CSV table of C-alpha atoms in Angstrom, one decimal:
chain,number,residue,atom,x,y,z
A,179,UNK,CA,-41.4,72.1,101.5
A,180,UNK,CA,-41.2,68.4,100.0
A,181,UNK,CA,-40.3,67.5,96.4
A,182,UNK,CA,-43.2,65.0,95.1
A,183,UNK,CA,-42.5,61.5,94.7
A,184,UNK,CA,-42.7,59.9,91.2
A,185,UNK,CA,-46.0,57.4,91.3
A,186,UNK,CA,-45.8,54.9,88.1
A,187,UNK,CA,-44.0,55.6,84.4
A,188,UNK,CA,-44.6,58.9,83.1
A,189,UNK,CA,-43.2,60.5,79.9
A,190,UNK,CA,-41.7,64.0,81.0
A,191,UNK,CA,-44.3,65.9,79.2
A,192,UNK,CA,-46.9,64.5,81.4
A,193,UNK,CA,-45.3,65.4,84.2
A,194,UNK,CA,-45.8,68.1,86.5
A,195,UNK,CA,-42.0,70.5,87.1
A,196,UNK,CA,-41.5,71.3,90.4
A,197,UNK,CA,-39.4,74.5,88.5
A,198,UNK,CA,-39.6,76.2,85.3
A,199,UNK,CA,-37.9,78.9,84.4
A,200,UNK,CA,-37.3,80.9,81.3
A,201,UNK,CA,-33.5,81.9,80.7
A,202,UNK,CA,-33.0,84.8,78.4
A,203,UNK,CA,-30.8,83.2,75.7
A,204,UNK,CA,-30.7,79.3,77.0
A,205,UNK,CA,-34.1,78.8,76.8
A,206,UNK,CA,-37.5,77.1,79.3
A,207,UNK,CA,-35.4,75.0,81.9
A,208,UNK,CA,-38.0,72.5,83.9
A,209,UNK,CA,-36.7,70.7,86.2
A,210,UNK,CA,-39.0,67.0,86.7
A,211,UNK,CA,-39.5,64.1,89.2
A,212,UNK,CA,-37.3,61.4,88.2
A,213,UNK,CA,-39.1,58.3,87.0
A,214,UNK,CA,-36.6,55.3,87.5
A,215,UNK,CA,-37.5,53.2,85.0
A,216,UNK,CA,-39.0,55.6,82.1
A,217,UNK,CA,-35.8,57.7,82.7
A,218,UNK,CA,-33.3,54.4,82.5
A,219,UNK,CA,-32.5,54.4,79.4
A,220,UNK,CA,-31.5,57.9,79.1
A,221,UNK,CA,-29.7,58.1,82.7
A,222,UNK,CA,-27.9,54.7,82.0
A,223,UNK,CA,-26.3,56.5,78.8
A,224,UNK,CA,-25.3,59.6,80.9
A,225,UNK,CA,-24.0,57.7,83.9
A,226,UNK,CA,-22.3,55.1,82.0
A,227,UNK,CA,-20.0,57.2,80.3
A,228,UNK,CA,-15.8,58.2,81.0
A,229,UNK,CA,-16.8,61.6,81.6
A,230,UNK,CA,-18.9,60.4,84.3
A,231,UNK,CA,-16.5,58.5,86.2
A,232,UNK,CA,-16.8,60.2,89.2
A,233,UNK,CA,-20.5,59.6,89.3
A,234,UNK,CA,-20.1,56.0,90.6
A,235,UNK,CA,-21.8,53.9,87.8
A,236,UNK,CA,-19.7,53.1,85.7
A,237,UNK,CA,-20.0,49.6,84.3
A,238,UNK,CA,-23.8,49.4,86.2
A,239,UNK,CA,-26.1,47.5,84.0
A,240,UNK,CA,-29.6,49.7,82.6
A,241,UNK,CA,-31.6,47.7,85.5
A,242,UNK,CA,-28.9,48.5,88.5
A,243,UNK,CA,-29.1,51.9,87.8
A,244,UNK,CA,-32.8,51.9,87.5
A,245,UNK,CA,-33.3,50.2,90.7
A,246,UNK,CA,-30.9,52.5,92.6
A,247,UNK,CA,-32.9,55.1,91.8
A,248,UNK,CA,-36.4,53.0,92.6
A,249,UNK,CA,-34.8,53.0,95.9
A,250,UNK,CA,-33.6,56.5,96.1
A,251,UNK,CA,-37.2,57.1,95.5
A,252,UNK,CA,-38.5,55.1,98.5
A,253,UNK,CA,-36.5,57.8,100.8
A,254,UNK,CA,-37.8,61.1,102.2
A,255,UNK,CA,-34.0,63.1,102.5
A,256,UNK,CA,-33.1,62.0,99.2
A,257,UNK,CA,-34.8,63.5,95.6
A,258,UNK,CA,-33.7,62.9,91.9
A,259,UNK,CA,-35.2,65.0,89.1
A,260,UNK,CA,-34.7,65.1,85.5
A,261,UNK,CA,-33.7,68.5,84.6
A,262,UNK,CA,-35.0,69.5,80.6
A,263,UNK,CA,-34.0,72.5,78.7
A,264,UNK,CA,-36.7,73.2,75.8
A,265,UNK,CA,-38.3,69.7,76.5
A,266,UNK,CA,-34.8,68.2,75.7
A,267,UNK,CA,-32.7,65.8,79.0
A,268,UNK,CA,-30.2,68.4,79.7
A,269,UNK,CA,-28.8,67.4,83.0
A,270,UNK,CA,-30.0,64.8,86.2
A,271,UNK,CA,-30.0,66.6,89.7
A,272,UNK,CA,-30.1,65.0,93.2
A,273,UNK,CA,-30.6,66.2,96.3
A,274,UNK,CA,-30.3,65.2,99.7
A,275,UNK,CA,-30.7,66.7,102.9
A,276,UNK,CA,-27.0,66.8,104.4
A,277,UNK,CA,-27.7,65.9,108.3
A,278,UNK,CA,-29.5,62.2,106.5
A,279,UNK,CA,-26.5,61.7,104.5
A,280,UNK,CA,-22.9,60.1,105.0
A,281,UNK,CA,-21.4,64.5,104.3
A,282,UNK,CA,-23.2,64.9,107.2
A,283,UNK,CA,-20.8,63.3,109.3
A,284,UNK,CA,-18.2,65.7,108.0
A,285,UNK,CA,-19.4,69.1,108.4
A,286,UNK,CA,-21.0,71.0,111.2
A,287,UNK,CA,-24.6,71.0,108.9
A,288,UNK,CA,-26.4,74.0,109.3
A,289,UNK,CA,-30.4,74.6,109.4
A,290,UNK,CA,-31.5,75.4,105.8
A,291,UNK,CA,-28.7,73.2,103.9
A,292,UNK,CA,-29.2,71.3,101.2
A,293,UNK,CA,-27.0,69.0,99.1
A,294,UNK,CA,-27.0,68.5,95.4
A,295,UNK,CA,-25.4,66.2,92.6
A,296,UNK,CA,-25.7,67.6,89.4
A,297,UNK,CA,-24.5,66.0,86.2
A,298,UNK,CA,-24.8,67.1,82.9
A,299,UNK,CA,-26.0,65.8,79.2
A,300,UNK,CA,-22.8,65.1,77.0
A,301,UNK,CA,-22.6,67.8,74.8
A,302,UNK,CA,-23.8,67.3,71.1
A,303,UNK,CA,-22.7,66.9,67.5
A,304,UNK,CA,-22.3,70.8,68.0
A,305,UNK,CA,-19.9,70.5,70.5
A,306,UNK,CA,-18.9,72.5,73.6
A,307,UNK,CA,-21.6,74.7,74.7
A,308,UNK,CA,-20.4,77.9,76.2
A,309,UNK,CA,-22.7,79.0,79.3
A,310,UNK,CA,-24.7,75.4,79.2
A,311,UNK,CA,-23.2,75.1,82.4
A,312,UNK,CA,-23.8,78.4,84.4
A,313,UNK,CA,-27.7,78.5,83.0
A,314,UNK,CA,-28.4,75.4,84.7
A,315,UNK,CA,-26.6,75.9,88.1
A,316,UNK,CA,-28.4,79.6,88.3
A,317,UNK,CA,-31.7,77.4,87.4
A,318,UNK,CA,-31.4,75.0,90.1
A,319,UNK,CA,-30.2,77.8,92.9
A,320,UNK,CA,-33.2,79.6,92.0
A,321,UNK,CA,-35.0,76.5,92.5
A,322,UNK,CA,-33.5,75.3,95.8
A,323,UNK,CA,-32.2,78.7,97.3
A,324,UNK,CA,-35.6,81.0,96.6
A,325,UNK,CA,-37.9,78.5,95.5
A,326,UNK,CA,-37.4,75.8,98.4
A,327,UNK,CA,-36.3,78.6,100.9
A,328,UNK,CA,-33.1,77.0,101.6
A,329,UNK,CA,-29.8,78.7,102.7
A,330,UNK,CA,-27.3,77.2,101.7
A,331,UNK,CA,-26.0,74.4,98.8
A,332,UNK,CA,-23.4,72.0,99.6
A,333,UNK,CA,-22.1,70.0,96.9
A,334,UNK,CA,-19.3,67.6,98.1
A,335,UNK,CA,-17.5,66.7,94.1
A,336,UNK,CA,-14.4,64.1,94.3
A,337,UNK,CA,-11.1,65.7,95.0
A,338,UNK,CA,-10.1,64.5,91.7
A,339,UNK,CA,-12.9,66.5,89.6
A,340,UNK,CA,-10.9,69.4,89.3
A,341,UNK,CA,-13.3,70.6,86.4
A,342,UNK,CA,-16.5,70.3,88.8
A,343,UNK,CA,-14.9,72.0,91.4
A,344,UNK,CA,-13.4,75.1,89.4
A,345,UNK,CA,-17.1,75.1,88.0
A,346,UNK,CA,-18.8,75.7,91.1
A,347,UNK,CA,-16.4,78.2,92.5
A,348,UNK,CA,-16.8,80.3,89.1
A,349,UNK,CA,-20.7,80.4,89.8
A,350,UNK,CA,-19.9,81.8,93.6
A,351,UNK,CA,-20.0,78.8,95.8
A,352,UNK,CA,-17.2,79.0,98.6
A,353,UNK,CA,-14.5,76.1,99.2
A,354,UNK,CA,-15.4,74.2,102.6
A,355,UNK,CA,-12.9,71.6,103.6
A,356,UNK,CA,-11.6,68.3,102.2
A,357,UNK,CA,-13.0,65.3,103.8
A,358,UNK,CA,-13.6,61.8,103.6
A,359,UNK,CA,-16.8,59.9,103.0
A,360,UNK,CA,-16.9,57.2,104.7
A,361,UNK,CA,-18.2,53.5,103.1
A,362,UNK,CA,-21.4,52.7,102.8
A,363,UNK,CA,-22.5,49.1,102.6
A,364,UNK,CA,-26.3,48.3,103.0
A,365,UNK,CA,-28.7,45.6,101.6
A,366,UNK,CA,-30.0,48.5,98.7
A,367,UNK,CA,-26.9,50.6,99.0
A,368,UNK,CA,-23.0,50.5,98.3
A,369,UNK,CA,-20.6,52.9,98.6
A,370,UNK,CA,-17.4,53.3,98.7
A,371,UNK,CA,-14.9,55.6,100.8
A,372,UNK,CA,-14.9,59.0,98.9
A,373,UNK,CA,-12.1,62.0,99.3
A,374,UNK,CA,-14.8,65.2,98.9
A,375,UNK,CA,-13.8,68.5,98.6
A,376,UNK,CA,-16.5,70.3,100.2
A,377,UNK,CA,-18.2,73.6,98.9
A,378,UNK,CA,-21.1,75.7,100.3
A,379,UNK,CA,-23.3,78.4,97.8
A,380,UNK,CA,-25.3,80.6,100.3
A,381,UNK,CA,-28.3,82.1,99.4
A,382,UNK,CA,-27.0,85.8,99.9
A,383,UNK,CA,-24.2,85.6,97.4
A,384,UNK,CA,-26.3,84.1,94.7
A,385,UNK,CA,-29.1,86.3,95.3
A,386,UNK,CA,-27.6,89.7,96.8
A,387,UNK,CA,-30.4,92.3,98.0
């Protein structure tokens, strides 16, 4: 199953999920077909932030980022999607099938994989938000693992993200191994040399019979 491809500047009320889901006590979580240049504004301000260092964009102007993900958009093994809770940006997801992908040349990538990026709206006047985090990731594995049919997530966070990785073990995913990215440098694409540590989320442990 393919995720549909954004076609021309949409708000994100006008466009079709390809998940919704009601969480008892979070709230309607729909998760969208990034549009890169109606969603700029609000990406740039997520991605351009400390917090998301390890993100990679960092000091990238509102048009960069928009572009990367014009381009992102022009490929068939890679998806972004804006992820809403209760009509409000809550977090920006990308996936990627793994064999397509530079982690592909660091794993022995098994049928059914199925990376993902996730990173999250800063957290409001209110402050922390306790379970904001585990909501969303049981969203999205409902989404990829049941609703894709997919066996397996693999999320590759810098070594350095110590919070992202304790984050994904806490919500079941197992720790692979540590490896290194290597550099990408292409026309529409840069990347530099990344130390991963490498952690899988199979379909069984999330969703036990």
């Amino acid at each position: 199953m393919s995720e549909p491809r954004t076609t021309g500047d949409r708000t994100p009320a006008a466009r079709t999920p390809v998940h919704e889901q009601a969480v008892d006590g979070f709230g309607t979580v729909r998760v969208l077909p990034l549009d890169a240049h109606a969603d700029a504004d609000v990406v740039h301000r997520w991605v351009s932030e400390e917090r998301a260092a390890f993100w990679g964009m960092n000091g990238l102007t509102r048009d960069q980022v928009a572009e990367i993900y014009a381009h992102l958009d022009t490929l068939d093994s890679h998806h972004a999607f804006l992820v809403l809770r209760d009509g409000e940006p809550a977090a920006l997801l990308q996936t990627y099938e793994p064999a397509a992908d530079r982690v592909g040349e660091c794993y022995d990538v098994q049928p059914g994989d199925l990376g993902i990026h996730l990173l999250l709206a800063p957290a409001g006047p209110d402050g922390p938000r306790p379970g904001w985090t585990a909501a969303l990731i049981t969203v999205i594995a409902t989404h990829v693992l049941l609703g894709l049919g997919r066996r397996r997530i693999v999320v590759d966070p810098d070594v350095r993200n110590e919070k992202a990785i304790a984050r994904m073990l806490r919500q079941g995913f197992e720790k692979g191994p540590r490896v290194v990215l290597p550099e990408i440098d292409l026309p529409d694409v840069y990347l530099p040399q990344k130390q991963a540590q490498l952690a899988f989320l199979r379909r069984e442990v999330a969703f036990p019979a």
